[in-house]
GROMACS .gro file of C-alpha atoms in nm:
model
  179
    1UNK     CA    1  -0.252  -0.689  -1.853
    2UNK     CA    2  -0.310  -1.061  -1.841
    3UNK     CA    3  -0.436  -1.213  -1.516
    4UNK     CA    4  -0.139  -1.448  -1.524
    5UNK     CA    5   0.103  -1.155  -1.497
    6UNK     CA    6  -0.108  -0.988  -1.225
    7UNK     CA    7  -0.096  -1.319  -1.036
    8UNK     CA    8   0.282  -1.337  -1.068
    9UNK     CA    9   0.313  -0.981  -0.937
   10UNK     CA   10   0.070  -1.053  -0.648
   11UNK     CA   11   0.284  -1.356  -0.558
   12UNK     CA   12   0.552  -1.104  -0.450
   13UNK     CA   13   0.310  -1.001  -0.172
   14UNK     CA   14   0.310  -1.360  -0.040
   15UNK     CA   15   0.502  -1.306   0.281
   16UNK     CA   16   0.440  -1.486   0.608
   17UNK     CA   17   0.309  -1.166   0.765
   18UNK     CA   18   0.190  -0.835   0.624
   19UNK     CA   19   0.423  -0.543   0.687
   20UNK     CA   20   0.448  -0.389   1.028
   21UNK     CA   21   0.276  -0.054   1.070
   22UNK     CA   22   0.623   0.091   1.116
   23UNK     CA   23   0.935   0.058   0.901
   24UNK     CA   24   1.034  -0.299   0.982
   25UNK     CA   25   1.238  -0.489   0.884
   26UNK     CA   26   1.065  -0.819   0.947
   27UNK     CA   27   1.159  -1.179   0.875
   28UNK     CA   28   1.056  -1.330   0.541
   29UNK     CA   29   1.107  -1.036   0.312
   30UNK     CA   30   1.306  -1.056  -0.005
   31UNK     CA   31   1.626  -0.857  -0.062
   32UNK     CA   32   1.592  -0.552  -0.289
   33UNK     CA   33   1.814  -0.697  -0.563
   34UNK     CA   34   1.608  -1.019  -0.578
   35UNK     CA   35   1.280  -0.822  -0.590
   36UNK     CA   36   1.415  -0.603  -0.872
   37UNK     CA   37   1.523  -0.913  -1.063
   38UNK     CA   38   1.186  -1.082  -1.024
   39UNK     CA   39   0.997  -0.765  -1.114
   40UNK     CA   40   1.209  -0.714  -1.425
   41UNK     CA   41   1.128  -1.062  -1.542
   42UNK     CA   42   0.753  -1.021  -1.485
   43UNK     CA   43   0.716  -0.658  -1.593
   44UNK     CA   44   0.915  -0.723  -1.907
   45UNK     CA   45   0.631  -0.941  -2.028
   46UNK     CA   46   0.354  -0.676  -1.984
   47UNK     CA   47   0.241  -0.366  -2.158
   48UNK     CA   48   0.222  -0.136  -1.859
   49UNK     CA   49   0.359   0.211  -1.913
   50UNK     CA   50   0.699   0.277  -1.761
   51UNK     CA   51   0.533   0.495  -1.494
   52UNK     CA   52   0.294   0.215  -1.395
   53UNK     CA   53   0.584  -0.031  -1.384
   54UNK     CA   54   0.772   0.201  -1.149
   55UNK     CA   55   0.462   0.233  -0.930
   56UNK     CA   56   0.440  -0.143  -0.908
   57UNK     CA   57   0.809  -0.159  -0.822
   58UNK     CA   58   0.777   0.110  -0.549
   59UNK     CA   59   0.478  -0.067  -0.394
   60UNK     CA   60   0.641  -0.411  -0.393
   61UNK     CA   61   0.963  -0.265  -0.244
   62UNK     CA   62   0.757  -0.093   0.025
   63UNK     CA   63   0.578  -0.425   0.106
   64UNK     CA   64   0.920  -0.581   0.160
   65UNK     CA   65   1.033  -0.301   0.394
   66UNK     CA   66   1.266  -0.127   0.145
   67UNK     CA   67   1.130   0.218   0.237
   68UNK     CA   68   1.424   0.422   0.106
   69UNK     CA   69   1.414   0.258  -0.238
   70UNK     CA   70   1.038   0.290  -0.258
   71UNK     CA   71   1.058   0.654  -0.154
   72UNK     CA   72   1.312   0.733  -0.422
   73UNK     CA   73   1.073   0.598  -0.689
   74UNK     CA   74   0.745   0.736  -0.556
   75UNK     CA   75   0.869   1.088  -0.491
   76UNK     CA   76   0.971   1.108  -0.859
   77UNK     CA   77   0.620   1.023  -0.987
   78UNK     CA   78   0.426   1.345  -0.965
   79UNK     CA   79   0.066   1.224  -0.992
   80UNK     CA   80  -0.201   1.086  -0.753
   81UNK     CA   81  -0.065   0.732  -0.786
   82UNK     CA   82   0.289   0.833  -0.696
   83UNK     CA   83   0.155   1.043  -0.403
   84UNK     CA   84  -0.044   0.740  -0.285
   85UNK     CA   85   0.266   0.519  -0.258
   86UNK     CA   86   0.459   0.815  -0.110
   87UNK     CA   87   0.191   0.865   0.160
   88UNK     CA   88   0.201   0.498   0.259
   89UNK     CA   89   0.578   0.512   0.283
   90UNK     CA   90   0.569   0.817   0.520
   91UNK     CA   91   0.294   0.653   0.726
   92UNK     CA   92   0.524   0.353   0.782
   93UNK     CA   93   0.835   0.564   0.869
   94UNK     CA   94   0.635   0.675   1.089
   95UNK     CA   95   0.585   1.037   0.991
   96UNK     CA   96   0.212   1.098   1.028
   97UNK     CA   97   0.216   1.467   0.940
   98UNK     CA   98   0.412   1.407   0.617
   99UNK     CA   99   0.190   1.115   0.526
  100UNK     CA  100  -0.120   1.325   0.565
  101UNK     CA  101   0.038   1.590   0.343
  102UNK     CA  102   0.077   1.336   0.066
  103UNK     CA  103  -0.275   1.201   0.120
  104UNK     CA  104  -0.404   1.558   0.057
  105UNK     CA  105  -0.204   1.552  -0.269
  106UNK     CA  106  -0.366   1.221  -0.369
  107UNK     CA  107  -0.716   1.369  -0.352
  108UNK     CA  108  -1.010   1.129  -0.413
  109UNK     CA  109  -0.827   0.828  -0.557
  110UNK     CA  110  -1.001   0.563  -0.770
  111UNK     CA  111  -0.872   0.291  -0.531
  112UNK     CA  112  -1.051   0.436  -0.229
  113UNK     CA  113  -1.391   0.290  -0.310
  114UNK     CA  114  -1.267  -0.070  -0.336
  115UNK     CA  115  -1.039  -0.018  -0.032
  116UNK     CA  116  -1.339   0.101   0.175
  117UNK     CA  117  -1.554  -0.192   0.054
  118UNK     CA  118  -1.293  -0.453   0.145
  119UNK     CA  119  -1.212  -0.286   0.480
  120UNK     CA  120  -1.586  -0.287   0.572
  121UNK     CA  121  -1.602  -0.653   0.480
  122UNK     CA  122  -1.299  -0.730   0.697
  123UNK     CA  123  -1.446  -0.539   0.991
  124UNK     CA  124  -1.775  -0.719   0.969
  125UNK     CA  125  -2.089  -0.515   0.944
  126UNK     CA  126  -1.907  -0.184   0.913
  127UNK     CA  127  -2.059  -0.062   1.236
  128UNK     CA  128  -1.762  -0.110   1.465
  129UNK     CA  129  -1.579   0.191   1.607
  130UNK     CA  130  -1.284   0.121   1.378
  131UNK     CA  131  -1.510   0.095   1.070
  132UNK     CA  132  -1.681   0.422   1.159
  133UNK     CA  133  -1.341   0.582   1.197
  134UNK     CA  134  -1.180   0.449   0.880
  135UNK     CA  135  -1.482   0.429   0.646
  136UNK     CA  136  -1.719   0.702   0.762
  137UNK     CA  137  -2.035   0.707   0.552
  138UNK     CA  138  -1.888   0.422   0.340
  139UNK     CA  139  -1.593   0.633   0.217
  140UNK     CA  140  -1.233   0.531   0.289
  141UNK     CA  141  -1.047   0.793   0.491
  142UNK     CA  142  -0.669   0.742   0.454
  143UNK     CA  143  -0.589   1.023   0.701
  144UNK     CA  144  -0.797   0.847   0.966
  145UNK     CA  145  -0.601   0.531   0.888
  146UNK     CA  146  -0.275   0.727   0.951
  147UNK     CA  147  -0.417   0.834   1.292
  148UNK     CA  148  -0.519   0.479   1.374
  149UNK     CA  149  -0.177   0.341   1.285
  150UNK     CA  150  -0.005   0.620   1.476
  151UNK     CA  151  -0.201   0.562   1.798
  152UNK     CA  152  -0.241   0.181   1.795
  153UNK     CA  153  -0.108   0.008   2.106
  154UNK     CA  154  -0.329  -0.301   2.140
  155UNK     CA  155  -0.191  -0.607   1.963
  156UNK     CA  156  -0.528  -0.715   1.831
  157UNK     CA  157  -0.590  -0.370   1.682
  158UNK     CA  158  -0.241  -0.364   1.533
  159UNK     CA  159  -0.301  -0.705   1.368
  160UNK     CA  160  -0.627  -0.571   1.219
  161UNK     CA  161  -0.454  -0.254   1.096
  162UNK     CA  162  -0.180  -0.464   0.933
  163UNK     CA  163  -0.454  -0.657   0.745
  164UNK     CA  164  -0.605  -0.329   0.638
  165UNK     CA  165  -0.266  -0.221   0.513
  166UNK     CA  166  -0.259  -0.548   0.310
  167UNK     CA  167  -0.596  -0.465   0.160
  168UNK     CA  168  -0.482  -0.113   0.069
  169UNK     CA  169  -0.167  -0.260  -0.104
  170UNK     CA  170  -0.362  -0.523  -0.295
  171UNK     CA  171  -0.622  -0.279  -0.414
  172UNK     CA  172  -0.358  -0.026  -0.522
  173UNK     CA  173  -0.157  -0.299  -0.702
  174UNK     CA  174  -0.470  -0.405  -0.890
  175UNK     CA  175  -0.530  -0.043  -0.988
  176UNK     CA  176  -0.173  -0.011  -1.120
  177UNK     CA  177  -0.199  -0.335  -1.317
  178UNK     CA  178  -0.517  -0.240  -1.498
  179UNK     CA  179  -0.432   0.061  -1.710
   0.00000   0.00000   0.00000
């Protein structure tokens, strides 16, 4: 897929704030109909498979707090990519147990390596307690991220976890766009 189209898709992630750890809604998100219209215009110009297009749609809808619409799409895609989006959606509901179930279905996803790398960079030297929890031994642990999101109470930690959620979404979107 051309970088121009990837850039246009990524522009749909340009909200004032990353999503809340929970379901939202928050200010500054686009209505579902507008997102679908914009996605149709962009995805109509690319050669992604219909499954990958639906994965992109589900992820963008989730970013804009349309959890039900995202869920409907992701639960119908029975592969690791669909399970990945499904797991994020349940984490945000919040339904930690169900999210972890879907993470087990994901297995060792290709996006985990880059997610772990970017999270370590965000967290500095990778030696903080949070880095050791989320990226033990340099390997992204999505179940540990579920636990961190589920138990976060401190505003500074929540802001960091929201940034990590942004990284997770960007890496997954890049994975979907590069068949």
